[in-house]
mmCIF file of C-alpha atoms in Angstrom:
data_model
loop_
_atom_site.group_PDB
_atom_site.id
_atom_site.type_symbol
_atom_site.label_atom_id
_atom_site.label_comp_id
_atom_site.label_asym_id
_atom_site.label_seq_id
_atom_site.Cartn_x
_atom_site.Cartn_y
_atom_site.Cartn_z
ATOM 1 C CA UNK A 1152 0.000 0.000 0.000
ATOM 2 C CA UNK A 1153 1.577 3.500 -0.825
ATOM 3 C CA UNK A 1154 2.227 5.478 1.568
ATOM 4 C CA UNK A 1155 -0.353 8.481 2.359
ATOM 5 C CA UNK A 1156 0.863 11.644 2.435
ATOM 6 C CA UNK A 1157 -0.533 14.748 4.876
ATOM 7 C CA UNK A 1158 -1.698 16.093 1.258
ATOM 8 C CA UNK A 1159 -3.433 12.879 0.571
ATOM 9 C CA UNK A 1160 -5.502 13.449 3.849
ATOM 10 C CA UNK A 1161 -6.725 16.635 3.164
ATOM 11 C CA UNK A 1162 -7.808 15.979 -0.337
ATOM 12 C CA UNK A 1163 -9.810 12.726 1.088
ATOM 13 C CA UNK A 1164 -11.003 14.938 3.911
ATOM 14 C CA UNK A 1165 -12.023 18.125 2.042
ATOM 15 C CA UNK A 1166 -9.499 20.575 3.927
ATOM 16 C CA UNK A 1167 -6.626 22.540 3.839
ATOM 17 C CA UNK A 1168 -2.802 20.623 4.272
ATOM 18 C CA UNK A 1169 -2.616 23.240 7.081
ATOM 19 C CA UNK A 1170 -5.604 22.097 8.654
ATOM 20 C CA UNK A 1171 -4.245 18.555 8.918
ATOM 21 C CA UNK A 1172 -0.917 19.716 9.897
ATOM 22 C CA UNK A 1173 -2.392 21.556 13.049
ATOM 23 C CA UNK A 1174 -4.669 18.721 13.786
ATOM 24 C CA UNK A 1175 -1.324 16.449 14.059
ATOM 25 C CA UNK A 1176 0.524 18.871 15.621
ATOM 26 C CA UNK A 1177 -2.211 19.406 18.429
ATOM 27 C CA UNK A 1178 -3.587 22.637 17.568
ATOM 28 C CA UNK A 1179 -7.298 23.979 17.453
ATOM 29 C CA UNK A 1180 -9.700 21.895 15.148
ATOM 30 C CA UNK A 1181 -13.179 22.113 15.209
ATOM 31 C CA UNK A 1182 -15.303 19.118 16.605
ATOM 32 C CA UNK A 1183 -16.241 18.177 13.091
ATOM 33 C CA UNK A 1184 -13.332 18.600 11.342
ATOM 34 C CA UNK A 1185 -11.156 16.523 13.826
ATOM 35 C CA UNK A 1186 -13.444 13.490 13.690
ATOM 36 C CA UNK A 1187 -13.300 13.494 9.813
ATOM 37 C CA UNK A 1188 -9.472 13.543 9.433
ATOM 38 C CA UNK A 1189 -9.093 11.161 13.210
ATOM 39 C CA UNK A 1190 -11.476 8.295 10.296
ATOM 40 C CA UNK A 1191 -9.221 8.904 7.798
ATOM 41 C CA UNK A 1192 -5.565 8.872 9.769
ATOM 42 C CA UNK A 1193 -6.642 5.482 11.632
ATOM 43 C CA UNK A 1194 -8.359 3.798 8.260
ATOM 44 C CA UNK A 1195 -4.843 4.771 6.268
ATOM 45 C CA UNK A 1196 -2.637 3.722 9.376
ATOM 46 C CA UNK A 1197 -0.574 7.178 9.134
ATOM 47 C CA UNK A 1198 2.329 7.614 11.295
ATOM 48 C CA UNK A 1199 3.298 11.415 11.780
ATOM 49 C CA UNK A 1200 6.989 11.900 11.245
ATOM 50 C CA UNK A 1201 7.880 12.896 15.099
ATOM 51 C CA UNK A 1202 11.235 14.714 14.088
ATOM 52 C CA UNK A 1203 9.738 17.165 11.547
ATOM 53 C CA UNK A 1204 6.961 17.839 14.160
ATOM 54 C CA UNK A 1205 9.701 18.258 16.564
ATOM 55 C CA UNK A 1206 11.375 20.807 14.611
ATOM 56 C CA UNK A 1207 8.336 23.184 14.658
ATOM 57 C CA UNK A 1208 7.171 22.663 18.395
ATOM 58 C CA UNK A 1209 11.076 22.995 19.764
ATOM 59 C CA UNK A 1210 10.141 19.579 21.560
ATOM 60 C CA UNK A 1211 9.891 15.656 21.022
ATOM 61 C CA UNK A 1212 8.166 12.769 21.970
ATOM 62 C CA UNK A 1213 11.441 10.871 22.381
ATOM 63 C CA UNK A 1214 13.030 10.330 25.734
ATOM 64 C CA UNK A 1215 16.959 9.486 26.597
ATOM 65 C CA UNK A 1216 17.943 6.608 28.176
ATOM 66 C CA UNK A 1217 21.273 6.764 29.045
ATOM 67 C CA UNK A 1218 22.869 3.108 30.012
ATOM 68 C CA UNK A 1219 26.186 2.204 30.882
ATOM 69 C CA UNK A 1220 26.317 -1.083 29.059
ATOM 70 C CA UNK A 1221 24.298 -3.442 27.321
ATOM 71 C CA UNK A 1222 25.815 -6.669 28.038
ATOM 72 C CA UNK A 1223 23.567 -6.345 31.739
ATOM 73 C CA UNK A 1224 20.481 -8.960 32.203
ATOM 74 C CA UNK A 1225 19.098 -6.328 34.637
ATOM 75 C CA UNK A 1226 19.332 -3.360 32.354
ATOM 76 C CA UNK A 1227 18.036 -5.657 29.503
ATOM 77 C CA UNK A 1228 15.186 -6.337 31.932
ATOM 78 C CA UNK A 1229 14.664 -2.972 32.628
ATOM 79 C CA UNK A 1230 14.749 -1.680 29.059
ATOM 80 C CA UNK A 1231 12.122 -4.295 28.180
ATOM 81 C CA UNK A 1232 9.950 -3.187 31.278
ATOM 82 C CA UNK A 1233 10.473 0.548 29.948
ATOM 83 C CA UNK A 1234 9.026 -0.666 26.371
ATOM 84 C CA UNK A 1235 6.086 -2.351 27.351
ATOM 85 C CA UNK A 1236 5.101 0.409 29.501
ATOM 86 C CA UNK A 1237 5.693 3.213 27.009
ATOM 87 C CA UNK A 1238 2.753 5.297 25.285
ATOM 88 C CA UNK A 1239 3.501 6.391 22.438
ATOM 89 C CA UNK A 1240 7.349 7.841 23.116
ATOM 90 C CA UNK A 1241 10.463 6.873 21.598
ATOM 91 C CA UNK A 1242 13.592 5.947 23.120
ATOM 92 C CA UNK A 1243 17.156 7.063 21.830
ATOM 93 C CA UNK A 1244 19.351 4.659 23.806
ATOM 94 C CA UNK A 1245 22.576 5.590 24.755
ATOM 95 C CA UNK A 1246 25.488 3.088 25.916
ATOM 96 C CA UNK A 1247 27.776 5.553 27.564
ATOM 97 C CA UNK A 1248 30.740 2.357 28.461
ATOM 98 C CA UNK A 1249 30.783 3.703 31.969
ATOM 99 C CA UNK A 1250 32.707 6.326 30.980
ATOM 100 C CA UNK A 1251 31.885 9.716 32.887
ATOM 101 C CA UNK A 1252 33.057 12.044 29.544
ATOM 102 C CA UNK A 1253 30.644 10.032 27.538
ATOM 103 C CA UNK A 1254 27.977 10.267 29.567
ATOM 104 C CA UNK A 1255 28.848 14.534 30.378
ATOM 105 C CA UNK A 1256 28.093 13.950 26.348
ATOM 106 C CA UNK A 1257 24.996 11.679 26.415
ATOM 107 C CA UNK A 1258 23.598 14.766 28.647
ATOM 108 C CA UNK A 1259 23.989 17.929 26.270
ATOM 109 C CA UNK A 1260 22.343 15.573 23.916
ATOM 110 C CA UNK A 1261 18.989 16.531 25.626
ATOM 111 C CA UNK A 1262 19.638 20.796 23.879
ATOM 112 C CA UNK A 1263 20.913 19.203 20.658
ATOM 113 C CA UNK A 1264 18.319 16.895 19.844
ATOM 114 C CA UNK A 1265 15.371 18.540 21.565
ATOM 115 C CA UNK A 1266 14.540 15.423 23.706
ATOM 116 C CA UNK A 1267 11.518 15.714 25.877
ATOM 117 C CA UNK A 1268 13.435 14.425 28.844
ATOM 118 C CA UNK A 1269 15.885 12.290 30.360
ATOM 119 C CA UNK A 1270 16.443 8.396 31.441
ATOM 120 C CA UNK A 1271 19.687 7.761 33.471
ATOM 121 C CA UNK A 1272 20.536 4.326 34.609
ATOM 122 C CA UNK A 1273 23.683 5.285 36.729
ATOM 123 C CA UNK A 1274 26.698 4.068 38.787
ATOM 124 C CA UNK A 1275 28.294 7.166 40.730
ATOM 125 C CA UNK A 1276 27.774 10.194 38.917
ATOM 126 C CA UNK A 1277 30.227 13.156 39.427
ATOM 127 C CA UNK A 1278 29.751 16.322 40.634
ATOM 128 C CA UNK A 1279 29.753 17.972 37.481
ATOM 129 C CA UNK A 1280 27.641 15.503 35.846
ATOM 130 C CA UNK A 1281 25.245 16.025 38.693
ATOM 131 C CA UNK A 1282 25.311 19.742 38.250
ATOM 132 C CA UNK A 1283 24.597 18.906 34.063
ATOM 133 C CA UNK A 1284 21.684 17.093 34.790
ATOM 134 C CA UNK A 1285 20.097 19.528 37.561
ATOM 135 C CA UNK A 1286 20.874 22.472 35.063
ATOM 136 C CA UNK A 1287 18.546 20.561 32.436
ATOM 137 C CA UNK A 1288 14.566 22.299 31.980
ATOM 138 C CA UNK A 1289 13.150 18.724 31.196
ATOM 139 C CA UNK A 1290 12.023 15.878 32.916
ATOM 140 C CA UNK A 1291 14.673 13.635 34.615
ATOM 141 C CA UNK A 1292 14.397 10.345 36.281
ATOM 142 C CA UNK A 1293 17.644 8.143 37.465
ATOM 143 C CA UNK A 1294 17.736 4.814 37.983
ATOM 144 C CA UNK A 1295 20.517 2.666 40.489
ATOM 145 C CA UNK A 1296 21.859 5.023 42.641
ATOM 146 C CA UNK A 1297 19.489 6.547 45.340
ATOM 147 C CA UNK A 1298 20.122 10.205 45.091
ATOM 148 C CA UNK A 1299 17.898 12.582 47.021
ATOM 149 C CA UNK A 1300 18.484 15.670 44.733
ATOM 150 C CA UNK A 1301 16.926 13.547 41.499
ATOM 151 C CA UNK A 1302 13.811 11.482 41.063
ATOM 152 C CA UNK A 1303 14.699 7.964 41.151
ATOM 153 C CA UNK A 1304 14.265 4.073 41.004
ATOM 154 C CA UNK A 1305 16.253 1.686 42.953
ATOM 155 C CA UNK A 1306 16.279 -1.352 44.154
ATOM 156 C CA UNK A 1307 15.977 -2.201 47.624
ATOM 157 C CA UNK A 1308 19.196 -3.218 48.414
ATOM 158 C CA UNK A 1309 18.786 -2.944 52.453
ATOM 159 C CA UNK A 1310 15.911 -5.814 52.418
ATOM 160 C CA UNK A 1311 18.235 -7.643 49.671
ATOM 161 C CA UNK A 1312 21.104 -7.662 51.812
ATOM 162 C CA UNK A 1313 19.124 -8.474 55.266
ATOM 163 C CA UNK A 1314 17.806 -11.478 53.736
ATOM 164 C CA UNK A 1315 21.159 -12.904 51.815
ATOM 165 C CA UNK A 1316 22.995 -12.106 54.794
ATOM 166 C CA UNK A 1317 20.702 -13.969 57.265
ATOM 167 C CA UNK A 1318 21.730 -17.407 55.248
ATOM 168 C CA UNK A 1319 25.267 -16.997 56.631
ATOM 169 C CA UNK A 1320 24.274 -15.623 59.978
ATOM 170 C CA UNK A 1321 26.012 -18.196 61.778
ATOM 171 C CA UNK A 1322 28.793 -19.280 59.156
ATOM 172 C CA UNK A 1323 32.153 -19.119 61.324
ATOM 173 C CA UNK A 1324 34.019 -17.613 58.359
ATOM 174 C CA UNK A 1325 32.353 -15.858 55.556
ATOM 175 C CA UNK A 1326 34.466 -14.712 52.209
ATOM 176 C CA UNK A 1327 32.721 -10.964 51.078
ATOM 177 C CA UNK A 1328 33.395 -10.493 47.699
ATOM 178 C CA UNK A 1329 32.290 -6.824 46.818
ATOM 179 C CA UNK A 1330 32.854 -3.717 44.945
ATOM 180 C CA UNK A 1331 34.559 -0.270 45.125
ATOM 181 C CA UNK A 1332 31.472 1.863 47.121
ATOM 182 C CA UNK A 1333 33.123 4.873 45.108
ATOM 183 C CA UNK A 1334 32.136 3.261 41.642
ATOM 184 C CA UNK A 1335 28.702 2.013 42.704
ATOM 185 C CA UNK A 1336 27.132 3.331 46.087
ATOM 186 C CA UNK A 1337 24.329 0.917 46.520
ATOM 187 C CA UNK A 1338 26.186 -2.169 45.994
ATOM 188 C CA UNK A 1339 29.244 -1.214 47.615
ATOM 189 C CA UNK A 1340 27.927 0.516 50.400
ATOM 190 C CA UNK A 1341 24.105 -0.206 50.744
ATOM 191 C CA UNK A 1342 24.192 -3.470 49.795
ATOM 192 C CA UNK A 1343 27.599 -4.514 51.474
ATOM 193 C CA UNK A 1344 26.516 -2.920 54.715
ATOM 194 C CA UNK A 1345 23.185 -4.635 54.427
ATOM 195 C CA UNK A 1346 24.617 -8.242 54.433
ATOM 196 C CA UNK A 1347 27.790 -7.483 56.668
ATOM 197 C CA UNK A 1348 25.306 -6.805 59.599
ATOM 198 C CA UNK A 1349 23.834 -9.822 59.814
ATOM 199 C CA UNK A 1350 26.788 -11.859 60.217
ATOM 200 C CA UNK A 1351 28.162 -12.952 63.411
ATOM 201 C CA UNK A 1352 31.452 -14.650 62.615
ATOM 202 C CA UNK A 1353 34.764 -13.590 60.863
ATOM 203 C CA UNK A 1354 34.555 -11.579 57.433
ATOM 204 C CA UNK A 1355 36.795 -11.414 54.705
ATOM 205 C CA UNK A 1356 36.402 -9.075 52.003
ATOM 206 C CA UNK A 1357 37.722 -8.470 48.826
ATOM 207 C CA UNK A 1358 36.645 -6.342 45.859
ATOM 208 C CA UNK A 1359 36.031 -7.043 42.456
ATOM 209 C CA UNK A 1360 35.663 -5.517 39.178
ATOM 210 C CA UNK A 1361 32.092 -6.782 38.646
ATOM 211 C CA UNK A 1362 33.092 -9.463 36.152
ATOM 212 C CA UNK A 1363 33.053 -13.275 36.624
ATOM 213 C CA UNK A 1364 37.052 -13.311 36.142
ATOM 214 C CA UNK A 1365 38.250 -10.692 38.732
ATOM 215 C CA UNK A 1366 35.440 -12.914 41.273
ATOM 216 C CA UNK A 1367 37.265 -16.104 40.598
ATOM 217 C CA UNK A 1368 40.911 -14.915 40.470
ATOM 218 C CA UNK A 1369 39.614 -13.527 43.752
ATOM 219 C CA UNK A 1370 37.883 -16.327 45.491
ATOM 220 C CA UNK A 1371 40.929 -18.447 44.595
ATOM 221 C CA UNK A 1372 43.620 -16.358 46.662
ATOM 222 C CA UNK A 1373 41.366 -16.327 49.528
ATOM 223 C CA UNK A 1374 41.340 -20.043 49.166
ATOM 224 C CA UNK A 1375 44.496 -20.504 49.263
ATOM 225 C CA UNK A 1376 44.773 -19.181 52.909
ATOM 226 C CA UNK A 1377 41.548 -19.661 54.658
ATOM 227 C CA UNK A 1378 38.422 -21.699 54.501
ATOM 228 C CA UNK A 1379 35.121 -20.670 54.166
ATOM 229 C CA UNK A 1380 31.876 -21.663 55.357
ATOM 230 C CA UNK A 1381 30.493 -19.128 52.861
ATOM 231 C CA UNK A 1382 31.077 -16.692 50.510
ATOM 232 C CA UNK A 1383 28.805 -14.348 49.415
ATOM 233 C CA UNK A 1384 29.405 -11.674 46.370
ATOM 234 C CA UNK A 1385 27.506 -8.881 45.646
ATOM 235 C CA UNK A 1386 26.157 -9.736 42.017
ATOM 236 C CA UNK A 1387 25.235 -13.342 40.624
ATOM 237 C CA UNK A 1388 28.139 -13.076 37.957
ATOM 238 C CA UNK A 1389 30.333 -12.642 40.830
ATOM 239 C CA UNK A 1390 28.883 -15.139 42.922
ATOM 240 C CA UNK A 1391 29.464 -17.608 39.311
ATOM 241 C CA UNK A 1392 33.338 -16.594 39.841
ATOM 242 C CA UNK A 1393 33.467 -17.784 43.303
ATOM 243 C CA UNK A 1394 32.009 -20.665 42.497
ATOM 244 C CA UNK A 1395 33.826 -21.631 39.581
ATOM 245 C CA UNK A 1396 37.120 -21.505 42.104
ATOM 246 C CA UNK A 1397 35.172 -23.080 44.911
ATOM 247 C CA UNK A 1398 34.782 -26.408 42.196
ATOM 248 C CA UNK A 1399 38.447 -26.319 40.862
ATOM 249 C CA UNK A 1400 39.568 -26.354 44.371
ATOM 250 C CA UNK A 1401 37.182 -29.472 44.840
ATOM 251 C CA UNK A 1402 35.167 -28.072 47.447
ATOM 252 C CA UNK A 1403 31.780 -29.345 47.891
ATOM 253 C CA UNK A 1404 28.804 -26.976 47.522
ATOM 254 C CA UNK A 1405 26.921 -26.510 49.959
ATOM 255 C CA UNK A 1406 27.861 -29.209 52.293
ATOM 256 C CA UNK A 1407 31.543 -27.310 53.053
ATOM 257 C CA UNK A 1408 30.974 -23.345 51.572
ATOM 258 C CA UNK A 1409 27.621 -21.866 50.900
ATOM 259 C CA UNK A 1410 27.509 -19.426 47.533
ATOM 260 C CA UNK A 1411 25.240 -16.560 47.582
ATOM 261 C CA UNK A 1412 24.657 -13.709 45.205
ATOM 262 C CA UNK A 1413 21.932 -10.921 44.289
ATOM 263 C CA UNK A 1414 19.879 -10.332 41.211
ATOM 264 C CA UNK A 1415 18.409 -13.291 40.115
ATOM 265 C CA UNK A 1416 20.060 -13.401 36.619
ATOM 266 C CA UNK A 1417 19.901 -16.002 34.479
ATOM 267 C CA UNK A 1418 23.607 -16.942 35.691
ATOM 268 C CA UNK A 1419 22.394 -18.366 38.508
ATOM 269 C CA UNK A 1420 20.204 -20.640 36.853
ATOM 270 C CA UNK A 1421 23.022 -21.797 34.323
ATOM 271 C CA UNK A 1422 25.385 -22.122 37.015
ATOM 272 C CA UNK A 1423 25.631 -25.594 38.013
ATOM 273 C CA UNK A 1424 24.878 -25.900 41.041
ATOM 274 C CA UNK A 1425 22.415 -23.111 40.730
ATOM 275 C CA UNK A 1426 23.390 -20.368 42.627
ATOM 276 C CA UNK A 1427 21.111 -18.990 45.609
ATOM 277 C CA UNK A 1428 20.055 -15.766 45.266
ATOM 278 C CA UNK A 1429 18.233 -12.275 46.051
ATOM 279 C CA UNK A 1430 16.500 -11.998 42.616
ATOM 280 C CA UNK A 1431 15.351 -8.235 42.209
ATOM 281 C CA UNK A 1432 12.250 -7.371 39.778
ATOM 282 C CA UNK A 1433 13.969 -5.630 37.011
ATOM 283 C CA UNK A 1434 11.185 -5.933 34.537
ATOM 284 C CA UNK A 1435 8.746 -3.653 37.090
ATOM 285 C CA UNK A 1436 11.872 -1.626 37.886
ATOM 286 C CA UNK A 1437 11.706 -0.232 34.337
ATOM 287 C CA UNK A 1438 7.932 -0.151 34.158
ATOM 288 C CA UNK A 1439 8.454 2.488 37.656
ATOM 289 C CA UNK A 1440 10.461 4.120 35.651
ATOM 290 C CA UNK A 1441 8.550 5.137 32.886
ATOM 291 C CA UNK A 1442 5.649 6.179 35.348
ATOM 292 C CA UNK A 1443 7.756 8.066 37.124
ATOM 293 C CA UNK A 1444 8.969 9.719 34.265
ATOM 294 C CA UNK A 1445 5.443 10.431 32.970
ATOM 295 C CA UNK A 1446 4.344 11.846 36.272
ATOM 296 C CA UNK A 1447 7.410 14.346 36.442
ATOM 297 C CA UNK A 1448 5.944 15.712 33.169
ATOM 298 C CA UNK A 1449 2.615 17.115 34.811
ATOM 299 C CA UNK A 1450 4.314 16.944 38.763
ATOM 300 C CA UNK A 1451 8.440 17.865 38.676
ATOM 301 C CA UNK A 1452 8.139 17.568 42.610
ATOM 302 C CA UNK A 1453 11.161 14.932 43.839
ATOM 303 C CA UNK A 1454 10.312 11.671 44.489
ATOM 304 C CA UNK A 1455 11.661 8.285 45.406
ATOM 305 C CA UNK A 1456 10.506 5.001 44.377
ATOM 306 C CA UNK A 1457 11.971 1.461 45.575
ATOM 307 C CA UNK A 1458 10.948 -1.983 44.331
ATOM 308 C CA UNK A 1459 11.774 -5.159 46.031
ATOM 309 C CA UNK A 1460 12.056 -8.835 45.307
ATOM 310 C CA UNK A 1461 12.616 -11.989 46.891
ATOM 311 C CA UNK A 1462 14.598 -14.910 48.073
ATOM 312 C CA UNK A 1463 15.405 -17.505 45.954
ATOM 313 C CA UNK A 1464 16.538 -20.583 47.705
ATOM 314 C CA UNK A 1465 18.502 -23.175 45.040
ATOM 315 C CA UNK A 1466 21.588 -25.576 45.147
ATOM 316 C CA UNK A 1467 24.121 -23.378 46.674
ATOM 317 C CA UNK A 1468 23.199 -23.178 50.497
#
């Protein structure tokens, strides 16, 4: 089927091209007149170009999402959870490496490209790149770190922690394998200190990159020393490191060192034996996040929203 053209519309409607051209861009139409070209648009399926309409109301209907990678189950999760909730916006994703510069850039992208507001799914942010995004006149929500001066969506990483942390409660030794709180707050800190205050016996902590490798190199040296009754790391692909180790030193799993992590990621299922786990709802995370975002529009006033999740009890403990 050709395409139709705003032209086309008005000629099948009996108007001007500038009447349909106000119609789509929101402007004044009389009763009448708007049900007559609303028939024609839905019978003809017409999709409005958003960027030319952009370029005449000094606004879009797309929305930024800046992410700092893709390779992450619970950003995929949340991305998917930010789709299915959308109405009728458009999202420019952009995968900033965890680089601070690229993100500063992801930012003034907002001016240049007219964006009707922002999505940040952060680690720490700096100062400056605080003061970037508190200098923007549009909508902005951030997701992962809980920062009081922003709108935001976290995860509950105090309940996480309580409830991973009780499993080793009474574990004489326990190997902590976390990250730098100055690259990621809520895991490092809020997370960490969660856990960490449940336990009763020794603790042993080292801190990792994040990735499964830096985990295992990790878990290994600590092996080499000192037993463990168990070790608990702050992400699942962590926790897959430590386990990896755990089997090459011919430890037995559960029976001699528990492994715990936190998201619920498919890792933990693939991991054999599957890995216990805190296992976060990412999926409703990003669905909060569009709300969120969405109520800023009409209501800018600050506000905090944290979603939960639940124990997951497999083969590790």
């Amino acid at each position: 089927m050709p395409k139709i053209t705003i032209q086309d519309i008005a000629t099948r409607a009996g108007v001007a091209k500038s009447t349909v051209s106000r119609f789509l861009n929101g402007g004044s139409v009389s009763a009448k007149t708007r049900t007559k070209i609303e028939a024609i648009v839905d019978a003809a399926g017409y999709q409005p170009n958003v960027f030319a309409q952009s370029l005449k109301q000094q606004t879009t209907r797309t929305i930024g999402v800046i992410v700092p990678r893709l390779d992450s189950y619970a950003q995929t999760e949340m991305l998917h959870g930010l789709d299915d909730a959308n109405q009728d916006d458009v999202f420019l994703i952009m995968n900033t490496y965890q680089v601070e510069a690229t993100v500063q850039k992801a930012i003034q992208q907002v001016e240049t490209l007219r964006l009707s507001g922002l999505i940040i799914f952060a680690a720490n942010l700096s100062d400056a790149t605080k003061k970037m995004i508190a200098e923007l006149d549009v909508p902005v929500v951030i997701q992962g770190q809980d920062m009081p001066e922003f709108s935001r969506v976290v995860v509950d990483d105090g309940l996480a922690g309580a409830q991973i942390g009780q499993l080793a409660a009474n574990a004489a030794r326990v190997l902590m394998i976390s990250v730098d709180p100055l690259k990621d707050f809520e895991i490092g800190q809020i997370r960490y200190q969660a856990t960490r205050f449940q336990l009763t016996g020794v603790v042993d902590t080292v801190y990792a990159d994040f990735s499964l490798n830096s985990a295992k190199q990790l878990t290994a040296e600590a092996l080499a020393t000192n037993h463990y009754d168990a070790i608990i790391a702050m992400t699942d692909l962590m926790a897959a490191g430590a386990l990896q180790s755990l089997l090459a030193d011919h430890r037995r799993v559960p029976e001699e060192t528990k492994v715990l992590g936190f998201g619920g990621t498919l890792i933990s299922d693939l991991a054999a034996p599957n890995i216990t786990t805190f296992a976060f709802d990412y999926y409703r995370v990003g669905q909060e996040i569009y709300e969120l975002f969405k109520e800023q529009q009409t209501n800018p006033k600050v506000k905090s929203v944290r979603v939960g999740g639940k124990l997951v009890i497999k083969q590790t403990s």
